[in-house]
PDB file of C-alpha atoms in Angstrom:
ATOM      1  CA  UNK O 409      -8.076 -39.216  12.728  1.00 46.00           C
ATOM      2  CA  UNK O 410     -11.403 -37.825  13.664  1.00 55.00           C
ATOM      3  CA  UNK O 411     -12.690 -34.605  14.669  1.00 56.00           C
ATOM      4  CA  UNK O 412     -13.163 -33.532  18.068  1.00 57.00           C
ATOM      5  CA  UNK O 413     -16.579 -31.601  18.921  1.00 54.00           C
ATOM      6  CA  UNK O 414     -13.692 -28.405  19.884  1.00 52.00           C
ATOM      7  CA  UNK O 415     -11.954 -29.160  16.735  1.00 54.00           C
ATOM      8  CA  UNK O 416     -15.305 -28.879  14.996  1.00 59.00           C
ATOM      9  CA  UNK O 417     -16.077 -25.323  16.728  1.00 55.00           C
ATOM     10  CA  UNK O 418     -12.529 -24.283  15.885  1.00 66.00           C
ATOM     11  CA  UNK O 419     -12.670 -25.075  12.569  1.00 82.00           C
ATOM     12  CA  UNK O 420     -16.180 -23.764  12.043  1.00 86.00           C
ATOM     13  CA  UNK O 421     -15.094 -20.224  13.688  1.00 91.00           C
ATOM     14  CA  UNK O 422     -11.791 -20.222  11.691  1.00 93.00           C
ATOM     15  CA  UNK O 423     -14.143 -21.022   8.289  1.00 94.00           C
ATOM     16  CA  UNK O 424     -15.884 -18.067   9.066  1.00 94.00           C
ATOM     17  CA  UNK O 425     -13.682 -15.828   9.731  1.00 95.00           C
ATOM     18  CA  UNK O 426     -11.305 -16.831   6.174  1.00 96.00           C
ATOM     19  CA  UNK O 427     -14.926 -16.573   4.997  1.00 96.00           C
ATOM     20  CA  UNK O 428     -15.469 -12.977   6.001  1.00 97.00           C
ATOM     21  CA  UNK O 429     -11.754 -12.090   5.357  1.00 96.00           C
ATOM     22  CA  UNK O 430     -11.863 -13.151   1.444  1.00 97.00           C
ATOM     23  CA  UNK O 431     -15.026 -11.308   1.640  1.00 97.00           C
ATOM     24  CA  UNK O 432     -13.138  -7.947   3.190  1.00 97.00           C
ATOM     25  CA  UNK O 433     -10.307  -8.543   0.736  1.00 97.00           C
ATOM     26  CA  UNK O 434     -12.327  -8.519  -2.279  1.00 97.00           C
ATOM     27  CA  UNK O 435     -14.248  -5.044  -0.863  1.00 97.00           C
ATOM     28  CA  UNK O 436     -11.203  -3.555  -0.568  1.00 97.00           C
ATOM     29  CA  UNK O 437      -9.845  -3.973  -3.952  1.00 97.00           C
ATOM     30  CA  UNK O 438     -12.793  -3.165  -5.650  1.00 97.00           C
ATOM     31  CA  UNK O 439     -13.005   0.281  -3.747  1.00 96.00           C
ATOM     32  CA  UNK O 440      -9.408   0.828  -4.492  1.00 96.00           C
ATOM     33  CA  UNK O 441      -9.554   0.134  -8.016  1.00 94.00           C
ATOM     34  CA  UNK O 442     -12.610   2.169  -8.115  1.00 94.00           C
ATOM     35  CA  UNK O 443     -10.675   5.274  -5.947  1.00 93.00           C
ATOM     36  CA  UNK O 444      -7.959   4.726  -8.175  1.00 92.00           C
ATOM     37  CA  UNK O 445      -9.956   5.207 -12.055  1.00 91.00           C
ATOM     38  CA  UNK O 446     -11.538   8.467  -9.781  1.00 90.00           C
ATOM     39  CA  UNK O 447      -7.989   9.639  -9.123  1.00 87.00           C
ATOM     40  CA  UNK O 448      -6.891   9.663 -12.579  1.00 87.00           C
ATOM     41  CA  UNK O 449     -10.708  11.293 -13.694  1.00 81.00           C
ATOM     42  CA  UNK O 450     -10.752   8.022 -16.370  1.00 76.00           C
ATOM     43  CA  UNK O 451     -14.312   6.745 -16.488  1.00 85.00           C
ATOM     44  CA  UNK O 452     -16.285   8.209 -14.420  1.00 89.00           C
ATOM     45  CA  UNK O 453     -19.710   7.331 -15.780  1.00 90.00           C
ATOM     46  CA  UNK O 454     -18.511   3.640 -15.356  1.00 93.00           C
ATOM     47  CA  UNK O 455     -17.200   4.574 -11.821  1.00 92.00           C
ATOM     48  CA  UNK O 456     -20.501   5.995 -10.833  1.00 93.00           C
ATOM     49  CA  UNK O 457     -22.077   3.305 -12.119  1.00 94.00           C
ATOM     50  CA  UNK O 458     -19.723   0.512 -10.476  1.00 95.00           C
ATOM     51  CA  UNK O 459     -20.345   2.622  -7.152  1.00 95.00           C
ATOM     52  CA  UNK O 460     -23.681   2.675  -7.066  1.00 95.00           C
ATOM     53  CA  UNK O 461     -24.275  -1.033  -7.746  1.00 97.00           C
ATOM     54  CA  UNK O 462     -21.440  -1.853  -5.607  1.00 97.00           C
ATOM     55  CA  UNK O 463     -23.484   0.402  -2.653  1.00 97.00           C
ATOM     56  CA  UNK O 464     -26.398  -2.048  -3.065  1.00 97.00           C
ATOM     57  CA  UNK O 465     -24.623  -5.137  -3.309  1.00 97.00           C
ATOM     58  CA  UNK O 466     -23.359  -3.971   0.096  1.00 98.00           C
ATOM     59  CA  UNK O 467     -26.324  -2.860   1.491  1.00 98.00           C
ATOM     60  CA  UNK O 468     -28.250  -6.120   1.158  1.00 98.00           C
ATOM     61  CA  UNK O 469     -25.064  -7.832   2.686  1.00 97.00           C
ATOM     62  CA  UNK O 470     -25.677  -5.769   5.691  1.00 98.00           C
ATOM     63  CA  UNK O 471     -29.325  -6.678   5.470  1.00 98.00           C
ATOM     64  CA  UNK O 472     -28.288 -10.340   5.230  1.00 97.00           C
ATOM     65  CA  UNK O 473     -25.178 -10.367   8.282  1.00 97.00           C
ATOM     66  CA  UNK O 474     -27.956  -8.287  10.341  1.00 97.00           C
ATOM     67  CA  UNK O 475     -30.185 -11.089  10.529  1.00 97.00           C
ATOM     68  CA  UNK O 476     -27.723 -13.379  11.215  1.00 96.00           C
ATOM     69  CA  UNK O 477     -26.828 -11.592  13.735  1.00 96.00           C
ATOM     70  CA  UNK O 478     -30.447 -11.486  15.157  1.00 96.00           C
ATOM     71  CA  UNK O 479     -30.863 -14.895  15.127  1.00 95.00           C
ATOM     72  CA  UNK O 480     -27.171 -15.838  16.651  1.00 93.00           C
ATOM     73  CA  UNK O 481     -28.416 -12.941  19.348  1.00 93.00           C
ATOM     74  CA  UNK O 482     -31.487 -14.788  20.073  1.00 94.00           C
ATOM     75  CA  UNK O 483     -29.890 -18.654  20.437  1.00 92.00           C
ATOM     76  CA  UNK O 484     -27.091 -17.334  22.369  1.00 91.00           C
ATOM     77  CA  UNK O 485     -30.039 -15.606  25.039  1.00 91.00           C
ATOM     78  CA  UNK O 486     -31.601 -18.795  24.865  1.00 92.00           C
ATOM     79  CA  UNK O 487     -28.311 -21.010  25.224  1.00 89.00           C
ATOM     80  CA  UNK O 488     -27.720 -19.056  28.179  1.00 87.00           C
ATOM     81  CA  UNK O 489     -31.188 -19.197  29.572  1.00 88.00           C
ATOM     82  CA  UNK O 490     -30.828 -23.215  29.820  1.00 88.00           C
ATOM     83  CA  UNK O 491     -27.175 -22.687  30.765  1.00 85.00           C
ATOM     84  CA  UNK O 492     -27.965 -20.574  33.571  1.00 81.00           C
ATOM     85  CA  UNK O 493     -30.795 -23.282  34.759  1.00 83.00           C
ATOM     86  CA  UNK O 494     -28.163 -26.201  34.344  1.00 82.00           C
ATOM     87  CA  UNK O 495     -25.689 -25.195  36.030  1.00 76.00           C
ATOM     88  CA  UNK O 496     -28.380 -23.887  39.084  1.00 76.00           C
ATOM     89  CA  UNK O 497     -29.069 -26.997  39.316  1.00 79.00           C
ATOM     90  CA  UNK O 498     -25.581 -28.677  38.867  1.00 71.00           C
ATOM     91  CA  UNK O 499     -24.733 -30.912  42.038  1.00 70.00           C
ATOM     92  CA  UNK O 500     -21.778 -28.365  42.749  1.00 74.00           C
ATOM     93  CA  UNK O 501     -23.387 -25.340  44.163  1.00 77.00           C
ATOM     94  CA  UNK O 502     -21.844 -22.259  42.420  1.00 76.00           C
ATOM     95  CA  UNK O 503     -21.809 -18.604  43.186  1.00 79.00           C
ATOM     96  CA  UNK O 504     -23.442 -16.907  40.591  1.00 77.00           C
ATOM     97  CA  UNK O 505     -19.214 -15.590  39.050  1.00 84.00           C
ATOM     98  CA  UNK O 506     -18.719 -19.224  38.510  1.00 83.00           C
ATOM     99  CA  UNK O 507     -21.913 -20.142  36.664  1.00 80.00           C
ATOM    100  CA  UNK O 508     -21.381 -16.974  34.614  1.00 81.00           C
ATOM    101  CA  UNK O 509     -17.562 -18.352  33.709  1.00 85.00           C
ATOM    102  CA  UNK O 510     -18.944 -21.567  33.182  1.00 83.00           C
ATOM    103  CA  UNK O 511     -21.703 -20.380  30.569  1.00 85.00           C
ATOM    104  CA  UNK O 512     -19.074 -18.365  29.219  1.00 85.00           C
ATOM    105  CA  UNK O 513     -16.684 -21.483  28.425  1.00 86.00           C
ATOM    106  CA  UNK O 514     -20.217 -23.356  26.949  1.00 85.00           C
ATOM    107  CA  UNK O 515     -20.892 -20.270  24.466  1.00 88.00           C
ATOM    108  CA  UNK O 516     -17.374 -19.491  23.291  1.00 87.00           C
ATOM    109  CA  UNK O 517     -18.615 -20.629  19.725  1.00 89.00           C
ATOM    110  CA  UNK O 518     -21.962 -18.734  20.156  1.00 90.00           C
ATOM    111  CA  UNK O 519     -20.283 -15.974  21.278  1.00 91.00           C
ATOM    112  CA  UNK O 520     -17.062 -15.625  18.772  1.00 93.00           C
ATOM    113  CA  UNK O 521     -19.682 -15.974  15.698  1.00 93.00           C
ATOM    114  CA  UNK O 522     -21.377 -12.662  17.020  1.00 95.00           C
ATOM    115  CA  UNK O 523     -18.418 -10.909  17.322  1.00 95.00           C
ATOM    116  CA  UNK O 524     -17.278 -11.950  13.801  1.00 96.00           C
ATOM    117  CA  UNK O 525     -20.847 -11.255  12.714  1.00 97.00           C
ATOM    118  CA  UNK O 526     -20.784  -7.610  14.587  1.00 97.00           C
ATOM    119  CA  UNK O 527     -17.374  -7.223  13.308  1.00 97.00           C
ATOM    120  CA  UNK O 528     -18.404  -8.022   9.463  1.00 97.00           C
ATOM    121  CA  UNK O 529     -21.287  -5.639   8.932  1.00 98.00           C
ATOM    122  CA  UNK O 530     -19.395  -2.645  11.000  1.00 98.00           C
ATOM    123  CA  UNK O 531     -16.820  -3.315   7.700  1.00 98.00           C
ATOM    124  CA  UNK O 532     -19.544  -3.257   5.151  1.00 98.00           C
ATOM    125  CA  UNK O 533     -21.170   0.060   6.621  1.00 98.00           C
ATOM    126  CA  UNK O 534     -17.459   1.448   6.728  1.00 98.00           C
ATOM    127  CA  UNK O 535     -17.243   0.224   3.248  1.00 97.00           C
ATOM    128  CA  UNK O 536     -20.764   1.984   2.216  1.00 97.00           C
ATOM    129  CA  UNK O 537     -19.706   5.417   3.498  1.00 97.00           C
ATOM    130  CA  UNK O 538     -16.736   4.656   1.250  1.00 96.00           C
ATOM    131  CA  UNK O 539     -18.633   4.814  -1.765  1.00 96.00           C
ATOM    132  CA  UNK O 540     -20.933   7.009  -0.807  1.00 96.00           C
ATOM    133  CA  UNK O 541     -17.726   9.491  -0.154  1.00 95.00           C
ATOM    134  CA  UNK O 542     -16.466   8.276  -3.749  1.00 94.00           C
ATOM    135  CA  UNK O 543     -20.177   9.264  -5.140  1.00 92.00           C
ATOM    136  CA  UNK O 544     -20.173  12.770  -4.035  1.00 92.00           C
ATOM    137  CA  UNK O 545     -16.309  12.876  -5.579  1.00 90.00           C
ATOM    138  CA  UNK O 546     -16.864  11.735  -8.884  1.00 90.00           C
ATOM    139  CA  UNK O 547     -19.875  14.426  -8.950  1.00 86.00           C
ATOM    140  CA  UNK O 548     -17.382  17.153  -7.904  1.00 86.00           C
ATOM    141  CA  UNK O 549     -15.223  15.347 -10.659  1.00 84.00           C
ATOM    142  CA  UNK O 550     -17.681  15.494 -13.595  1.00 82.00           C
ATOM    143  CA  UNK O 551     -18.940  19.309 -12.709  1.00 80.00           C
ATOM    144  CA  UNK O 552     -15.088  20.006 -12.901  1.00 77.00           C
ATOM    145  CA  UNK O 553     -14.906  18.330 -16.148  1.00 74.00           C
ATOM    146  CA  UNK O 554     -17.916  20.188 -17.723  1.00 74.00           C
ATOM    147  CA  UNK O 555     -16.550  23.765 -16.808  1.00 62.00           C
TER     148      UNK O 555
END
């Protein structure tokens, strides 16, 4: 059985998003097992140092999902650009609601990887103020320690 062109955009959307869920998953443990050495005050040079190299790792993810997201911005103005042109000229005159439900329909794909995209970095910046939280705690933590 082969793959349909919409079976291909499905399963290229679904990839992504598992992709970006493992991704969130992973995060999220690593910042709880992190908040959780910082609860118990165990560590915390190795926590400080796990959060700040954690912080960068995160930071050039953003940097990378940012200019994905420029580029997918830029092919989806451009998809619509030609869509828009298309369908003016399609034999079917349409009002300009239909052509814009049409386009719509011919960028789903386009238009679901920007949310994704949008939806991944707005994690990773969540997840950066996380640590950055967690770095002004384990300060307050070790000036505790020393009095």
């Amino acid at each position: 059985m082969q793959d349909t062109p919409i079976s291909k955009v499905v399963n290229k959307v679904v990839q992504l998003d598992e992709l970006f869920g493992a991704q969130r998953l992973s995060w999220t443990n690593k910042i709880k097992d992190l908040a959780e050495d910082l609860k118990h005050g165990e560590n915390l040079h190795e926590v400080a140092s796990y959060t700040l190299s954690y912080r960068q790792i995160l930071v050039e993810n953003i940097a990378s999902v940012s200019s994905k997201i420029r580029t997918n911005k830029a092919r989806v103005g451009k998809n619509f650009k030609e869509a828009w042109i298309r369908y003016y000229q399609y034999e079917y005159k349409l009002n300009d609601k239909q052509r814009e439900k049409f386009i719509e329909a011919d960028m789903a794909e386009d238009l679901q990887v920007q949310d994704l995209l949008v939806s991944h970095k707005e994690f990773l910046t969540a997840s950066i103020k996380t640590l950055d939280n967690m770095g002004f705690a384990i300060k307050q933590r070790m000036d505790m320690k020393q009095i």
